[in-house]
Short mmCIF file of C-alpha atoms in Angstrom, two decimals:
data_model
loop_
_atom_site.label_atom_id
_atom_site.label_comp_id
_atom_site.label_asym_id
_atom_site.label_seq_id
_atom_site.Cartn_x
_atom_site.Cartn_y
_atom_site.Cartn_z
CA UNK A 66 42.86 8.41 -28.12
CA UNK A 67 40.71 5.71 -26.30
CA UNK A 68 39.43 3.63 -28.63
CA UNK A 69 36.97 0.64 -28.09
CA UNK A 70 37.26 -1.93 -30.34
CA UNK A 71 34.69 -4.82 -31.18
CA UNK A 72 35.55 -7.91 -32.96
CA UNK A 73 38.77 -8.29 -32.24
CA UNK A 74 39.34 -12.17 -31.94
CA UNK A 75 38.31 -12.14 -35.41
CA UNK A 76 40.62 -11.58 -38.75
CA UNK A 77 40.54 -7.78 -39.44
CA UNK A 78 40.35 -6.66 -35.53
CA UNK A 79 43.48 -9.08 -34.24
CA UNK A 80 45.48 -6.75 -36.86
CA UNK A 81 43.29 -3.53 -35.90
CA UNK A 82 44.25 -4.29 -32.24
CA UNK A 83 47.87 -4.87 -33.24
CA UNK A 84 47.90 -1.77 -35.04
CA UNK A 85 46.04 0.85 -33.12
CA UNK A 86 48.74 -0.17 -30.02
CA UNK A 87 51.89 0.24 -32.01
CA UNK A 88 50.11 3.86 -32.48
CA UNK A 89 49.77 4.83 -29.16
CA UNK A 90 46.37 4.76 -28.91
CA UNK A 91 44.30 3.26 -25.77
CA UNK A 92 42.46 0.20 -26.73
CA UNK A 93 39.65 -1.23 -24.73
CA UNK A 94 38.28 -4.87 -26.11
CA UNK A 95 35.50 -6.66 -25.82
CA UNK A 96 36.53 -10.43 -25.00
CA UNK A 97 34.51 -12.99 -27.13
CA UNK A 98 36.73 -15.55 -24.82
CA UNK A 99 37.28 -14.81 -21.42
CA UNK A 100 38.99 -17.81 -20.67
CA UNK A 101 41.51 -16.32 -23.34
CA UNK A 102 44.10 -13.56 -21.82
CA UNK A 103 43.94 -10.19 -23.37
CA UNK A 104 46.98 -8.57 -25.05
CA UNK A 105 49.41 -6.45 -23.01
CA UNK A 106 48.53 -3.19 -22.73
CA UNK A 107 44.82 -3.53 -23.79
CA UNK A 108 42.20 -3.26 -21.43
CA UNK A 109 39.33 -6.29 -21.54
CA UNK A 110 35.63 -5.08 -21.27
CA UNK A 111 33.30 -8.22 -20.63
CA UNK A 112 29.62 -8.22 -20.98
CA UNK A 113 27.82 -11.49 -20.29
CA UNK A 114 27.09 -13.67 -23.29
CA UNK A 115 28.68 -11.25 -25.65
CA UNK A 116 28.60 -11.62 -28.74
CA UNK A 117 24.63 -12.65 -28.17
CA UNK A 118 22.86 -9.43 -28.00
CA UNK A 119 23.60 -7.68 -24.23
CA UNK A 120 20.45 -7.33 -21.76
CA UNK A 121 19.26 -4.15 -21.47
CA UNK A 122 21.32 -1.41 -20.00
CA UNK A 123 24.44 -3.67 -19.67
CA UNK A 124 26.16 -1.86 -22.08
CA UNK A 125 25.40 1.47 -20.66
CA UNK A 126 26.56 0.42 -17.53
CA UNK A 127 29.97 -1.52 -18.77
CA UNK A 128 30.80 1.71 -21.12
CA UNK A 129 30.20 4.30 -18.35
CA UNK A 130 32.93 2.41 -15.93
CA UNK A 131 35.21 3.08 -18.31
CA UNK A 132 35.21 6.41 -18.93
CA UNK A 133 35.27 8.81 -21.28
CA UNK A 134 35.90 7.16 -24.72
CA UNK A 135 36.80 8.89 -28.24
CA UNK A 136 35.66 5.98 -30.98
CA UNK A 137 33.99 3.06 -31.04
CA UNK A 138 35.35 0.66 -33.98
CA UNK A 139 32.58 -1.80 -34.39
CA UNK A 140 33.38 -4.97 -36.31
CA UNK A 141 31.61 -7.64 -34.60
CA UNK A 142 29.24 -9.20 -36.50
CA UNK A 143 28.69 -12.66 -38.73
CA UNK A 144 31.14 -11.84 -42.23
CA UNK A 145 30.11 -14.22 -43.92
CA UNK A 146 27.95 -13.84 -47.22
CA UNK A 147 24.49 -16.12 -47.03
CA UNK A 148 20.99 -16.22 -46.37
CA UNK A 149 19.46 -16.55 -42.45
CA UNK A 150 17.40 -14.80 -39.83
CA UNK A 151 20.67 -14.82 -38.16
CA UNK A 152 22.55 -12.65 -39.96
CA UNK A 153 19.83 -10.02 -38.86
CA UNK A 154 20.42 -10.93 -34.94
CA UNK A 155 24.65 -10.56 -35.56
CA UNK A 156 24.95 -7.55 -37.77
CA UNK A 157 21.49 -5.62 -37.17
CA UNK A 158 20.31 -6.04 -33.65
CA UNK A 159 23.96 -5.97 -32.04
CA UNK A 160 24.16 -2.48 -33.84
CA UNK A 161 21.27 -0.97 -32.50
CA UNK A 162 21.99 -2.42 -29.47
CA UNK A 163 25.30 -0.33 -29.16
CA UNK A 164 23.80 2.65 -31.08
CA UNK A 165 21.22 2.68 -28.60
CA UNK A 166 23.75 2.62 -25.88
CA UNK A 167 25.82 5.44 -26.97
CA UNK A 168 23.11 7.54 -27.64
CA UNK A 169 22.17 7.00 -23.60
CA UNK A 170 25.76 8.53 -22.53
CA UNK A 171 26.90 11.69 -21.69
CA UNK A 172 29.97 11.93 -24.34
CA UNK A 173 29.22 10.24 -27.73
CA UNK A 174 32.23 8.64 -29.10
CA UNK A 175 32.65 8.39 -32.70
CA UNK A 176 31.30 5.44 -34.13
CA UNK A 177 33.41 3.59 -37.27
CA UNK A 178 31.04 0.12 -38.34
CA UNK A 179 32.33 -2.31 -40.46
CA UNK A 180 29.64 -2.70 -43.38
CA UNK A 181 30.71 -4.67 -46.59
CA UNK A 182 30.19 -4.08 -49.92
CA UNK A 183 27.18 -6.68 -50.03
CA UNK A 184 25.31 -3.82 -48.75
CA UNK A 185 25.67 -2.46 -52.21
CA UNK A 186 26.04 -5.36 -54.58
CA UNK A 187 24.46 -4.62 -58.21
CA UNK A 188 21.48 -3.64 -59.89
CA UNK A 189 19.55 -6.63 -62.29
CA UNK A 190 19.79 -5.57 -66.06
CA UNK A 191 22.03 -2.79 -66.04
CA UNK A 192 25.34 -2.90 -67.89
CA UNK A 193 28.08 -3.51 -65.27
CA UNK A 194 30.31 -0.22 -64.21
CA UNK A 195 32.13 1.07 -61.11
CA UNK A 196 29.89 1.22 -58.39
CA UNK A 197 29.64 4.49 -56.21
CA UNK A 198 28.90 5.21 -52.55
CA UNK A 199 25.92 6.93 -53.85
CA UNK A 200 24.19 4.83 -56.40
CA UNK A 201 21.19 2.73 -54.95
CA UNK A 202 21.92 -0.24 -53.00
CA UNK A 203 20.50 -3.92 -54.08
CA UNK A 204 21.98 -6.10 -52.02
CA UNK A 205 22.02 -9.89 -52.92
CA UNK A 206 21.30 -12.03 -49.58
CA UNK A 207 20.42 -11.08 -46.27
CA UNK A 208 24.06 -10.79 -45.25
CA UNK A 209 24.05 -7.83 -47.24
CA UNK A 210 20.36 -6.58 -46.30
CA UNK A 211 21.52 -7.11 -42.69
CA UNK A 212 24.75 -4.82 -42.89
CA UNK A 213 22.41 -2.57 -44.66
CA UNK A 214 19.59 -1.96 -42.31
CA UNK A 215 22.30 -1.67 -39.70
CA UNK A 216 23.68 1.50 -41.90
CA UNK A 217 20.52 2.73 -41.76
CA UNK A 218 20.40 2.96 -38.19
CA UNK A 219 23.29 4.52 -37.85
CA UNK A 220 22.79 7.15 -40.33
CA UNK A 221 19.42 8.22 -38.64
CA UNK A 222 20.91 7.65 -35.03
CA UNK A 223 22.84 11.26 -34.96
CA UNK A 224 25.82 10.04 -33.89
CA UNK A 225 29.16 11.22 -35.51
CA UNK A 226 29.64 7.93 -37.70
CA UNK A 227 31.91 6.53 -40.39
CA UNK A 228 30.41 3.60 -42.43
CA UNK A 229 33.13 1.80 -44.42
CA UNK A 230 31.97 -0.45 -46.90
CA UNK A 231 34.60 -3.10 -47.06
CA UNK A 232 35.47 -5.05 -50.70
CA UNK A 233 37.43 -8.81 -49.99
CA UNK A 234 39.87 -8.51 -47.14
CA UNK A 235 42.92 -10.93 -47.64
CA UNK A 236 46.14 -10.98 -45.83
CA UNK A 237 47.86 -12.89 -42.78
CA UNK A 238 45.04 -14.26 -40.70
CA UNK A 239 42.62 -14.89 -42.95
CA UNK A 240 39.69 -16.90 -42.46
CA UNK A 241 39.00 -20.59 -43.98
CA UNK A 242 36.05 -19.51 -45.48
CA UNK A 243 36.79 -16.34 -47.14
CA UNK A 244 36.62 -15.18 -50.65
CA UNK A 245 40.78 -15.80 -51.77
CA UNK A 246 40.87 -18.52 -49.59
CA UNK A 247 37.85 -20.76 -51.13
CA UNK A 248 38.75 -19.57 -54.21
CA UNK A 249 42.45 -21.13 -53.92
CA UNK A 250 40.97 -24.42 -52.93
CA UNK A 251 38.44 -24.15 -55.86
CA UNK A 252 40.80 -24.06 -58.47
CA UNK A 253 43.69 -26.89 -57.16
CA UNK A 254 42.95 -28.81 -60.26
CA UNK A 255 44.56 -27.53 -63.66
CA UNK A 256 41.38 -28.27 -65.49
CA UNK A 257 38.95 -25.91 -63.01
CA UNK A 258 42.23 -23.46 -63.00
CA UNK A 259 42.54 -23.37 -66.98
CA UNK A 260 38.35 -22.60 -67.41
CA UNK A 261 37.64 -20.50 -64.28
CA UNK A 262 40.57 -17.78 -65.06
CA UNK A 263 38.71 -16.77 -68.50
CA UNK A 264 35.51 -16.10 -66.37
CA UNK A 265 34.18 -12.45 -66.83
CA UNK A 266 33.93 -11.56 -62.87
CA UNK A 267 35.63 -9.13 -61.04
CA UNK A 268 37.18 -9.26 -57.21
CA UNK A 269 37.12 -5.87 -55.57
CA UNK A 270 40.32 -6.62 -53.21
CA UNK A 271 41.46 -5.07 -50.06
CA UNK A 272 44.34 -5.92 -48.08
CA UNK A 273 44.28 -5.63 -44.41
CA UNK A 274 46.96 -3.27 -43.42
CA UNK A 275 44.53 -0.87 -45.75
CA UNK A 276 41.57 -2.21 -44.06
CA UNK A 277 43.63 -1.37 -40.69
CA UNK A 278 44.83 1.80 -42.02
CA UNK A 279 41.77 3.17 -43.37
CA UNK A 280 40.38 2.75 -39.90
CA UNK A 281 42.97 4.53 -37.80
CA UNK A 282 42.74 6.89 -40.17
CA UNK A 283 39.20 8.35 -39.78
CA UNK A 284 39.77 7.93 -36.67
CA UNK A 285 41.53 11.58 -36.87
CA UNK A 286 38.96 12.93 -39.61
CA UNK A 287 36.11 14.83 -38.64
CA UNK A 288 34.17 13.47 -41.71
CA UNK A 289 31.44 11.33 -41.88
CA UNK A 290 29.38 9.28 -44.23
CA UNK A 291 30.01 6.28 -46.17
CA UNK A 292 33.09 4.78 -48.38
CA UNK A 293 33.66 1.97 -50.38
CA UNK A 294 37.32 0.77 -49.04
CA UNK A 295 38.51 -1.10 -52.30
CA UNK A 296 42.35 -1.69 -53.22
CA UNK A 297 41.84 -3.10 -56.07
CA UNK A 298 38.99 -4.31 -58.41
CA UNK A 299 41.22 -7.52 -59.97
CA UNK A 300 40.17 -9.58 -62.72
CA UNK A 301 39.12 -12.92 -61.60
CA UNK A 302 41.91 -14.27 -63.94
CA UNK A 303 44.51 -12.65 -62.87
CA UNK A 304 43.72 -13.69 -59.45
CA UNK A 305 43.94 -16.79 -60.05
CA UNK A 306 47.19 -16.84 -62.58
CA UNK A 307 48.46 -14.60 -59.12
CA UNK A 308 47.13 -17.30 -56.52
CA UNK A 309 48.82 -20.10 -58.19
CA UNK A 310 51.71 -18.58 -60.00
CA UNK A 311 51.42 -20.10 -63.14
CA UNK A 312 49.66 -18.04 -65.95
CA UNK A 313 51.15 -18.81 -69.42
CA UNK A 314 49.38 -16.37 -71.52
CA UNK A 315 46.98 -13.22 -70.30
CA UNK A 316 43.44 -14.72 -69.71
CA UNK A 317 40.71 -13.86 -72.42
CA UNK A 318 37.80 -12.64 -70.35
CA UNK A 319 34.62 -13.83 -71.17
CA UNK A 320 31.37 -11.76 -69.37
CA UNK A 321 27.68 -12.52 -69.86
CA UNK A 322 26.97 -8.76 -69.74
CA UNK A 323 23.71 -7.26 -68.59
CA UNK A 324 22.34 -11.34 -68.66
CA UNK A 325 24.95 -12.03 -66.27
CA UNK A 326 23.39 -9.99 -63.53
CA UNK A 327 19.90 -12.40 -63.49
CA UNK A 328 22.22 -15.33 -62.59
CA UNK A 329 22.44 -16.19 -58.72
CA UNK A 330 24.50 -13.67 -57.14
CA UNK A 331 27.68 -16.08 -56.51
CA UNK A 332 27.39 -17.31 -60.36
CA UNK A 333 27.18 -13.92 -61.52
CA UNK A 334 30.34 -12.52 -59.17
CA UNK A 335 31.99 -15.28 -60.85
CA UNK A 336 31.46 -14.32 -64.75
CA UNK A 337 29.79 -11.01 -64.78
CA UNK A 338 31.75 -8.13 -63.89
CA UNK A 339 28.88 -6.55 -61.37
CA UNK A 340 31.21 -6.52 -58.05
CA UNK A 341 33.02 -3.14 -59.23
CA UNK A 342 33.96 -0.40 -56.66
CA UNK A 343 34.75 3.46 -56.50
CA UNK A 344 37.20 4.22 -53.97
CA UNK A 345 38.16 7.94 -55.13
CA UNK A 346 36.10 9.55 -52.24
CA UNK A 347 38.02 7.89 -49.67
CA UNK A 348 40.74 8.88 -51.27
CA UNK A 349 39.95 12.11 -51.61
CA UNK A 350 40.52 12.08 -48.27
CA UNK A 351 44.18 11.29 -48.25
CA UNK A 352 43.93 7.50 -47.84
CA UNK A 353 45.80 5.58 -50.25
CA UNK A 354 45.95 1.48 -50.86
CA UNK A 355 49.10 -0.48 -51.13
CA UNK A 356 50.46 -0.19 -55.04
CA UNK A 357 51.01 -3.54 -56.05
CA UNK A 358 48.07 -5.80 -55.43
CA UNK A 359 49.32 -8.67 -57.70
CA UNK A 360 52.21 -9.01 -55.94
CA UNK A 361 50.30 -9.08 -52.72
CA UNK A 362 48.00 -11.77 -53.51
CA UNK A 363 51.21 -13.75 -55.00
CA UNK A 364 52.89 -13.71 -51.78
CA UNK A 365 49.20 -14.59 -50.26
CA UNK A 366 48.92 -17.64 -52.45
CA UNK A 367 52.72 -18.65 -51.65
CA UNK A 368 51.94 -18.68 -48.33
CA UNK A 369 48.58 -20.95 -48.63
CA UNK A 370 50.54 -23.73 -50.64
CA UNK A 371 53.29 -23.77 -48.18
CA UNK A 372 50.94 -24.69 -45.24
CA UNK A 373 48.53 -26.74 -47.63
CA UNK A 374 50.30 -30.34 -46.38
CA UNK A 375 50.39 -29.38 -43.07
CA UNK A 376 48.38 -29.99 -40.06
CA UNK A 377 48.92 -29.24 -36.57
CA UNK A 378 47.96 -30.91 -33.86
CA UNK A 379 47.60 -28.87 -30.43
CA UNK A 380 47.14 -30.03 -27.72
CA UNK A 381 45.21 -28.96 -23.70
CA UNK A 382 43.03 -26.91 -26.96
CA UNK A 383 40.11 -26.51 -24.23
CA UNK A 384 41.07 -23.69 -22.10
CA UNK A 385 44.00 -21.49 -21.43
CA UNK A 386 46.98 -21.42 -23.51
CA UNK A 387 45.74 -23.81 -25.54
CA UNK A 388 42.69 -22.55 -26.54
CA UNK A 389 44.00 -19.13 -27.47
CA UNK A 390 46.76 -20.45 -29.35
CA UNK A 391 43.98 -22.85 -31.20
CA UNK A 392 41.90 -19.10 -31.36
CA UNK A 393 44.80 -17.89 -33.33
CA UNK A 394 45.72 -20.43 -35.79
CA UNK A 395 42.40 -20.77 -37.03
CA UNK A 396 41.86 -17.25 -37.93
CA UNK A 397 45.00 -18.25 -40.19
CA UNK A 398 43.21 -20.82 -41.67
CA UNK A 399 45.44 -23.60 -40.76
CA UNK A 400 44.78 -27.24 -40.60
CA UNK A 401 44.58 -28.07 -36.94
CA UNK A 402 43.79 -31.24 -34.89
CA UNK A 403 42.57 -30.27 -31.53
CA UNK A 404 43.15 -32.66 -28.27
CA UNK A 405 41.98 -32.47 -24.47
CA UNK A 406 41.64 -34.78 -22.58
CA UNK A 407 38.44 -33.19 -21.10
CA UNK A 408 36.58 -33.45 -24.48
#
């Protein structure tokens, strides 16, 4: 199939890209750095100023060059949670710019958008349980309002459309700033460690290769709608015992309850049990997650402490080579030092 994929210098599209190759499939990017070389085999699509929202008709102009195309994979967008008018400008208006734009051709591809489970969040005063596709959605900050609105106008667009609602994505690549990751550098002293792992919350995991494989899959389905895509909803203790390797003794949980959920939302995902997700419909399906999940995040957490001292220093970081290779080891989350000598 030709796909086109969005997003793909980022953490989940590098191993979408990586993956939907392997498969045979015909991948078409849009560069965020042009100065950076695409991968072999993939074809580049550049718009001007992309990721800022495209002038009018540039899209439709760019997409009809290249042909007929079977799916669009959109995951560009800002990931991380907050507050901002911005968030609305990077996850809202760039969708509607592309729905608008495949709505103008003459073959609609199928569109698969990367929403989050922010969109859904949890509802104020109600005992904390499972949370379905279906059930209302109250998101907590306008990262989730954003990806929400942008579901909206996808759902009311027409187009044949896939909406997965992603829980925390972890795995090789990772950013610096996301949910496993600041939560590793949060507890690197025993005293934080020994009080945090008996906190009530709950981390609805997801590792990438089921990120990546829930994508390619529905690539093939000819359903649509919305799914959570949840591995695992983890207790926050075991996470951590996991991240660290060190748990003595299973962690006594201890949950605010239905007072938990009037706490700021990143207090109350941290001892409330409100971030809970159903992932049987997708399932239902034939998709499947990875078994063990401890294990996973164990070998994740082995592999942040064994590039914790390190820092590496790369040089001629301002264009070519450089750059990309700079590009790449930050979506690690490495420690780098970047040097040119033209600033």
């Amino acid at each position: 199939m030709k796909i086109l994929i969005t997003g793909t210098s980022g953490f989940i599209g590098s191993h979408l890209l990586d993956a939907a190759k392997l498969q045979g499939h015909e991948v078409v990017v849009l560069n965020r750095h042009p100065s950076v070389p695409p991968a072999g085999g993939v074809q580049t699509l550049e718009l001007p100023g992309w990721p800022v929202l495209p002038r009018r008709g540039a899209w439709s102009d760019a997409l009809r060059r290249l042909g007929k195309i079977d799916c669009v994979i959109h995951l560009a967008g800002n990931p991380t949670y907050g507050n901002g008018d911005h968030y609305f400008s990077a996850n809202t208006s760039l969708t509607k710019s592309l729905v608008d734009t495949l709505l103008s051709l003459e073959h609609r591809p199928r569109l698969i958008f990367a929403s989050s489970i922010g969109a859904s969040d949890y509802e104020k005063l109600k005992r904390p349980a499972l949370r379905l596709e279906s059930d209302v959605p109250r998101p907590r900050s306008d990262y989730g309002r954003s990806k929400l609105q942008a579901e909206r106008l996808i759902e009311e667009s027409g187009l044949d459309y896939v909406i997965l609602r992603l829980g925390m994505v972890f795995g090789e690549r990772m950013r610096s700033a996301s949910h496993l990751r600041v939560l590793a550098r949060t507890i690197e002293k025993d005293f934080v460690r020994s009080v945090a792992r008996h906190f009530g919350g709950i981390m609805p995991l997801v590792h990438i290769d089921d990120v990546v494989g829930a994508c390619l899959f529905l690539i093939e389905r000819d359903e649509e709608g919305t799914f959570n895509v949840v591995g695992e909803n983890m207790p926050i203790g075991v996470v951590i015992d996991a991240l660290t390797g060190r748990s003595t003794s299973r962690p006594r949980r201890i949950s605010l309850g239905r007072l938990g959920t009037l706490l700021p939302a990143r207090l109350a995902a941290l001892t409330t049990p409100v971030l809970q997700f159903q992932n049987e419909k997708l399932k239902g399906l034939g998709w499947s997650p990875r078994g063990d999940y401890r294990g996973l995040v164990e070998d994740y957490g082995l592999k942040i402490h064994s590039r914790s001292d390190s820092i590496t220093i790369i040089t001629g970081c301002a264009s070519g080579l450089g750059k990309a290779l700079f590009f790449e080891l930050d979506s690690r989350g490495d420690s780098l030092l970047g040097v040119d000598a033209n600033g």
